[in-house]
Coordinates of C-alpha atoms and ligand atoms in Angstrom, one line a residue:
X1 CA -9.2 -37.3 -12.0
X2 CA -6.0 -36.8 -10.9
X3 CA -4.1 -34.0 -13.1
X4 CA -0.2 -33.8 -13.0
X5 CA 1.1 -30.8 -11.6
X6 CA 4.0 -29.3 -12.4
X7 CA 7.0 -28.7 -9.6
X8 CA 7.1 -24.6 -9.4
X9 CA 10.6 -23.4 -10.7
X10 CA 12.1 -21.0 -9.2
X11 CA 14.9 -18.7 -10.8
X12 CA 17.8 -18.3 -8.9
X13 CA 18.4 -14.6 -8.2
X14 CA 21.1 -13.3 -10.7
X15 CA 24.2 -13.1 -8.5
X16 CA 25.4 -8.9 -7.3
X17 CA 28.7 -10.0 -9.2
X18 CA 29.6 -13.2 -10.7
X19 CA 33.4 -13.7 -11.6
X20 CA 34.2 -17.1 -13.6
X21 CA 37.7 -18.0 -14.6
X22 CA 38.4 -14.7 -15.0
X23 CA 42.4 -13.8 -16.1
X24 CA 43.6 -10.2 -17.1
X25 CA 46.8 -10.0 -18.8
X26 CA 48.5 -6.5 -19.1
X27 CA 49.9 -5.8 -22.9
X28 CA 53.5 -6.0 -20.9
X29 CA 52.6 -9.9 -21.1
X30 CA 52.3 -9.6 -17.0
X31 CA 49.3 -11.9 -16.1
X32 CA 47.5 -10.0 -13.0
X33 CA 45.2 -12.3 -12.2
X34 CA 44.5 -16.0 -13.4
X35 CA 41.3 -18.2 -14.0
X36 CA 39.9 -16.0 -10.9
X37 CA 36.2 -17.1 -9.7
X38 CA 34.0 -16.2 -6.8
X39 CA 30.4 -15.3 -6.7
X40 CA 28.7 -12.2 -4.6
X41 CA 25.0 -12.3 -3.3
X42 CA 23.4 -9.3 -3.6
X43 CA 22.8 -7.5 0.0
X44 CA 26.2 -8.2 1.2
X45 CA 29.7 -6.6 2.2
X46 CA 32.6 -8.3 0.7
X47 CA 36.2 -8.0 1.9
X48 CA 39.0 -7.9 -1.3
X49 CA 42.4 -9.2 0.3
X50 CA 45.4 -9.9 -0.7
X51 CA 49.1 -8.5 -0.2
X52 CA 50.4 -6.3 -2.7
X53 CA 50.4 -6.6 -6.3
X54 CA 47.8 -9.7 -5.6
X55 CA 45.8 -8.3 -8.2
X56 CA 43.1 -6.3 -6.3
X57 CA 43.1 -3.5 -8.3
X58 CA 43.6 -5.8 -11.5
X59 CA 40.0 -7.0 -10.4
X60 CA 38.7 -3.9 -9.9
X61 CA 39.9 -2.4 -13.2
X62 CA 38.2 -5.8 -15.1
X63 CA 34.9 -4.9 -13.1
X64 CA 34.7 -1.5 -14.2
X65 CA 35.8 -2.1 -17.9
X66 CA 39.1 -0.9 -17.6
X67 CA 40.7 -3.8 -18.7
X68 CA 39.6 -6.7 -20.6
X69 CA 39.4 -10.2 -19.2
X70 CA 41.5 -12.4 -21.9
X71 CA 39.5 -15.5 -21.1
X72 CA 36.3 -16.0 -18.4
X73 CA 33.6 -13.7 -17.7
X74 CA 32.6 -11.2 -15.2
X75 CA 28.7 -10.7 -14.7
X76 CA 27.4 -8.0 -12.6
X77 CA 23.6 -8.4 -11.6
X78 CA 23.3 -10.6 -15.0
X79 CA 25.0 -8.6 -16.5
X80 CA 27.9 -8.8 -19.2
X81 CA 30.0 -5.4 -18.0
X82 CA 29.4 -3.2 -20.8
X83 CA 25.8 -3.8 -20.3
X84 CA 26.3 -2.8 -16.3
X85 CA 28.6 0.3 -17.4
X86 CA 25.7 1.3 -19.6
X87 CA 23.5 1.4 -17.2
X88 CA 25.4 2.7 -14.5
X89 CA 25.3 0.2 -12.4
X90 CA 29.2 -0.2 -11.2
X91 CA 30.5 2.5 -8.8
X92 CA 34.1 3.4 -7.8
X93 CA 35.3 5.0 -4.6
X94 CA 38.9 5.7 -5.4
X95 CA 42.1 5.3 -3.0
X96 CA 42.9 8.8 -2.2
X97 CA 46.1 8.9 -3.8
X98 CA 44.8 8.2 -7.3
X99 CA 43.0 11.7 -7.3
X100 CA 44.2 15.1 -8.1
X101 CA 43.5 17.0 -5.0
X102 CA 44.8 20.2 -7.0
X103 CA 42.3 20.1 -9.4
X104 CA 39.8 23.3 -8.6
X105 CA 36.7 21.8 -8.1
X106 CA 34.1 22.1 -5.2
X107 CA 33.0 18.8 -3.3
X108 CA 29.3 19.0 -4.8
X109 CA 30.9 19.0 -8.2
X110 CA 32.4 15.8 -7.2
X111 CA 29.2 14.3 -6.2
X112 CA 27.2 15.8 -9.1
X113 CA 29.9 13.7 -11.4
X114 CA 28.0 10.6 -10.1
X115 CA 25.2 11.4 -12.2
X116 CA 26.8 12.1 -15.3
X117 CA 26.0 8.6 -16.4
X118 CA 22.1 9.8 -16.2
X119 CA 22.2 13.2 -18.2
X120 CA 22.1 13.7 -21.3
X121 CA 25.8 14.7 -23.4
X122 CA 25.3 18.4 -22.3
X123 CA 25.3 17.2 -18.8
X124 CA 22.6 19.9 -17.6
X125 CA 21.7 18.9 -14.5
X126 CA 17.9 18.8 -13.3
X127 CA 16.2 19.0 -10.3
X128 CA 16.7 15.4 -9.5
X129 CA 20.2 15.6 -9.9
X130 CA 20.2 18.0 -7.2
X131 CA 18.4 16.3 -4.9
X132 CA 20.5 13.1 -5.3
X133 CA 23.7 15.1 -5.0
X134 CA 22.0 17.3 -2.1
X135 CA 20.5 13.7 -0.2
X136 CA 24.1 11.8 -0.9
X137 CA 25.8 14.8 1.0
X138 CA 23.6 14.7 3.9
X139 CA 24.1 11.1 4.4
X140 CA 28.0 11.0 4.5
X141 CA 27.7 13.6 7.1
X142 CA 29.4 16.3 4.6
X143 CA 26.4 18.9 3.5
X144 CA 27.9 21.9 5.3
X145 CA 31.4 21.3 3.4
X146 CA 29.4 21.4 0.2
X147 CA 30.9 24.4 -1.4
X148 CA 34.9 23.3 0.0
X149 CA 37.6 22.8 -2.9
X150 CA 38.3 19.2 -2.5
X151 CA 42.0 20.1 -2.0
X152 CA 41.1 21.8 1.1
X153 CA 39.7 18.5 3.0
X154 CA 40.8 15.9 5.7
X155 CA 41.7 12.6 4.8
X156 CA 38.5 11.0 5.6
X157 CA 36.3 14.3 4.4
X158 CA 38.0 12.6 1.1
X159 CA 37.0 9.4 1.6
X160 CA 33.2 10.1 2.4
X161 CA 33.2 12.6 -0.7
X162 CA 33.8 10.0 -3.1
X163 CA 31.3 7.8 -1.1
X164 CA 28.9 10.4 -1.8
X165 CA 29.6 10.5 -5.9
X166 CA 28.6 6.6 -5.4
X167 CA 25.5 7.3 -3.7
X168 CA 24.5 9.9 -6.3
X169 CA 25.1 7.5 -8.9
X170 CA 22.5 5.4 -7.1
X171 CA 25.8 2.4 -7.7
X172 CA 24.2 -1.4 -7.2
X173 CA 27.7 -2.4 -7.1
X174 CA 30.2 -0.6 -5.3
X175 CA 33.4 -0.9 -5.5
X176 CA 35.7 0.5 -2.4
X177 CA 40.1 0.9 -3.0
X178 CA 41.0 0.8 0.7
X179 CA 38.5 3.0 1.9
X180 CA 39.9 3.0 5.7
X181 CA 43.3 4.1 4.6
X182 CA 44.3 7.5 6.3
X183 CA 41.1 7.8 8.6
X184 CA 40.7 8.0 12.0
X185 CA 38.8 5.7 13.9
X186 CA 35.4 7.2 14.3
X187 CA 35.4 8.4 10.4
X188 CA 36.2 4.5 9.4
X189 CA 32.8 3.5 11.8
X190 CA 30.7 6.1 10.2
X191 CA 31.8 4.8 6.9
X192 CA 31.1 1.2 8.0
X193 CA 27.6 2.0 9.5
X194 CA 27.0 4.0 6.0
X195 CA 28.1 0.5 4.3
X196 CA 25.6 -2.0 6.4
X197 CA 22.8 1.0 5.7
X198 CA 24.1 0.0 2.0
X199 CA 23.9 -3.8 2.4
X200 CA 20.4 -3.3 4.0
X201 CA 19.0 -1.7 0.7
X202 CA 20.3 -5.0 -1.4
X203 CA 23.4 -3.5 -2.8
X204 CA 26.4 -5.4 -3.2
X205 CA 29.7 -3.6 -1.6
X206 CA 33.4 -4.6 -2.5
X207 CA 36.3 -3.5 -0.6
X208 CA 39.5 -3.6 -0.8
X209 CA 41.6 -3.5 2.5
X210 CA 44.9 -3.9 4.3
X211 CA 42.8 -3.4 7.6
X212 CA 42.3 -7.1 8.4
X213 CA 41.6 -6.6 11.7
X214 CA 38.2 -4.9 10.7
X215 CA 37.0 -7.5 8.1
X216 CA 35.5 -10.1 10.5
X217 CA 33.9 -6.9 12.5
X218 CA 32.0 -6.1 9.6
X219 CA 32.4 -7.9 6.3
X220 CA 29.8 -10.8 5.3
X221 CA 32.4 -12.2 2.9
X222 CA 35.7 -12.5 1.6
X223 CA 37.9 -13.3 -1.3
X224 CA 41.5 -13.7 -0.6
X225 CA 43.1 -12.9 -4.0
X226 CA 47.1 -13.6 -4.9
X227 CA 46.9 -13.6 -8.3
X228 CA 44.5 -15.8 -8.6
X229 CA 41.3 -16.4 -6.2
X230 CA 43.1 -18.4 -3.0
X231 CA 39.3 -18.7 -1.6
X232 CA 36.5 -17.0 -1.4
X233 CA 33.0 -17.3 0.7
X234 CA 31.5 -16.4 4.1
X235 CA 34.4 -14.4 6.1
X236 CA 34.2 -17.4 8.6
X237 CA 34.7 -20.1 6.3
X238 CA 37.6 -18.0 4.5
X239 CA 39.8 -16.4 7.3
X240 CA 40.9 -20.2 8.3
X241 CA 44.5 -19.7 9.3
X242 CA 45.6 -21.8 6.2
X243 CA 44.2 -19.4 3.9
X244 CA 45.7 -16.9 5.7
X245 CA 49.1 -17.8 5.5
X246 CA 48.8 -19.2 1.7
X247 CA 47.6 -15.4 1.1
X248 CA 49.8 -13.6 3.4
X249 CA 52.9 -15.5 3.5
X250 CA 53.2 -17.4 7.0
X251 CA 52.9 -13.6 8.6
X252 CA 50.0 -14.4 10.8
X253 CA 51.0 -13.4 14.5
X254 CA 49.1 -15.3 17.5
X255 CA 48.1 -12.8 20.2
X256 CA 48.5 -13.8 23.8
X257 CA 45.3 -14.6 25.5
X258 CA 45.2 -11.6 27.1
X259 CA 43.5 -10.1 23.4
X260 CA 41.4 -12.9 23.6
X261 CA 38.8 -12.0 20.6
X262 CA 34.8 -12.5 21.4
X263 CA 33.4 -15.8 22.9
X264 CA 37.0 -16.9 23.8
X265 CA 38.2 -17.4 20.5
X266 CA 42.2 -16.6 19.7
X267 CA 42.8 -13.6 18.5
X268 CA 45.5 -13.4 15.7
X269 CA 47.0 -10.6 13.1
X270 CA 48.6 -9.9 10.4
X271 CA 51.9 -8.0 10.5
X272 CA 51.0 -4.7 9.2
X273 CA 50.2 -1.5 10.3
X274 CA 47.2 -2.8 11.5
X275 CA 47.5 -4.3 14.7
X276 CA 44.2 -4.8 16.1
X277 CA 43.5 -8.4 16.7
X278 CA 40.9 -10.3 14.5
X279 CA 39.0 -13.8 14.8
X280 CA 40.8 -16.6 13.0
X281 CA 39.2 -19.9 12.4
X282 CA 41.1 -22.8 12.7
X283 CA 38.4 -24.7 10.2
X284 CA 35.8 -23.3 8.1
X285 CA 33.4 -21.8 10.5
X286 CA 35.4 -23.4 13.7
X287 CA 36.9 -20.8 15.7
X288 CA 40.7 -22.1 17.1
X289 CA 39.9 -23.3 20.5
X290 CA 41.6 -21.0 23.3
X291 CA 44.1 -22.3 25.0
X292 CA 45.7 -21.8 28.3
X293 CA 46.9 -18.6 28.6
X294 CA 49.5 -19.5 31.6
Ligands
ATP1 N1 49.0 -1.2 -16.2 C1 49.7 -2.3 -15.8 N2 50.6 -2.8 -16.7 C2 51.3 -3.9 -16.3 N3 51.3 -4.5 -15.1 C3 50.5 -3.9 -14.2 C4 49.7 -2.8 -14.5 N4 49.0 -2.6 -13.4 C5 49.3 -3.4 -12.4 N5 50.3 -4.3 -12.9 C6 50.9 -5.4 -12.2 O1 49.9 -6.4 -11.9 C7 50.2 -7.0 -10.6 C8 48.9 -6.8 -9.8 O2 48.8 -5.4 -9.5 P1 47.5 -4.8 -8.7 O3 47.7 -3.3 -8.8 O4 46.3 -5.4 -9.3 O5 47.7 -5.3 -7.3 P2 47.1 -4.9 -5.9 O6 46.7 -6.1 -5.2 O7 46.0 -3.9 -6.1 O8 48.3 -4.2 -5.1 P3 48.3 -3.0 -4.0 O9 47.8 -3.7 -2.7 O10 49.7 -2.7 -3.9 O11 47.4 -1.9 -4.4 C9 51.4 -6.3 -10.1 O12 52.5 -7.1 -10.3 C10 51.5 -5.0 -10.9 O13 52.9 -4.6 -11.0

């Protein structure tokens, strides 16, 4: 006898973030972003770019509850956003200009805020709280500067401090605000070594940069955002020099082949304070083929 058998189903894996037809209007009647989608595998490092006032940190805001969406949805892990607040599951590394260095408060109190979510409304912390704070520290490199006012650090002391309140906060989605901004070199590879240690443990990392010349080096992914969602996938099928210039205005600047990028590819950037050159593809995936350089 032969007895049917059913095909196994599979569920597909609920996406690390989720954004469909997402648009956020301010109450000044300003629509910051418009019928925005893109999805986000978990275990991945996504770039967020977009010139200024492309709605970056509009999208950030309607990730973390901020702001509503007026139509579409936003899903994190699942998830409906509340739900994600709830359970702590969206963190938030600031741009260091939206903080208040002044305020007196010690660089451990910072991190311990990343637990907040997971005390109880007296916020007494226990002995795992601690130990997260104490283990975030030690992996930012910043343990020794535990007990520094937060006014008295560097630039990219800053940066890794508010790292460390994500890590505390054990975030599954974590949102970056121009996290190489203001840092030297070596800090901005420690903190992008930190992020693929990050990727490696399934979490899903979001950050928004200027620094295009770094997001091929180390970002999986990429949404290019101007006020809407321009395009959006692997970093190679995005950065084609057509979505470059719809997102960036027609500023992309060739490089002579002298700054040949890896494997012979051309080399193009951005006109920006970053200058390093960067990979563009002249089709999804297609690197533009090098021409002579005499
Ligand atoms: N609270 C607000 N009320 C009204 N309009 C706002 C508000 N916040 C931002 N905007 C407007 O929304 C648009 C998108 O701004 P947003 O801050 O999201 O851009 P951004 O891409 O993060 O820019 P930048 O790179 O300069 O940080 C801009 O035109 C901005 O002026």
């Amino acid at each position: 006898m032969i007895l049917a058998t059913r095909p196994k189903t599979h569920a597909e894996p609920a996406a690390g973030l989720a954004v469909e037809h997402a648009t956020v209007t301010y109450r000044n009647g300003l629509t910051a972003l418009h019928d925005a989608s893109f999805t986000i595998p978990t275990g991945t490092i996504t770039a967020l770019v977009g010139v200024n006032g492309s709605g970056k940190s509009t999208l950030f805001k309607a990730i973390m509850g901020f702001v509503p969406t007026s139509s579409g949805s936003i899903r994190v892990l699942g998830m409906g956003v509340p739900e994600a607040l709830k359970r702590n599951l969206v963190a938030y590394v600031p741009q260091s200009e939206d903080v208040d260095w002044n305020f007196p408060v010690l660089v451990e109190d910072v991190v311990m805020m990343g637990r907040y979510g997971k005390m109880n409304f007296l916020r007494m912390a226990k002995p795992a709280d601690h130990a997260a704070v104490a283990e975030a520290l030690e992996r930012v490199g910043m343990a020794d500067l535990r007990q520094r006012q937060i006014g008295e650090l560097s630039g990219g002391q800053k940066k890794r401090v508010f790292l460390a309140r994500a890590l505390a906060q054990d975030g599954r989605v974590i949102l970056l605000d121009e996290p190489f901004t203001g840092v030297d070199v070596k800090t901005e590879e420690s903190i992008i070594a930190l992020l693929r240690e990050l990727r490696d443990e399934g979490r899903v990392m979001l950050v928004s940069t200027h620094n295009l010349g770094s997001v091929p080096e180390f970002c999986d992914r990429a949404v290019l955002l101007k006020r809407t969602v321009l395009a959006a996938g692997r970093t190679r099928d995005v950065f084609t020099r057509d979505n470059l210039e719809a997102a960036f205005g027609g500023v992309l600047r060739q490089f002579d082949m002298a700054t040949l990028g890896p494997e012979g590819q051309k080399a193009c950037s951005i006109i920006s304070d970053d200058e390093r050159p960067f990979v563009v593809y002249d089709a999804p995936g297609e690197p533009l083929a090098p021409t002579d350089p005499r």
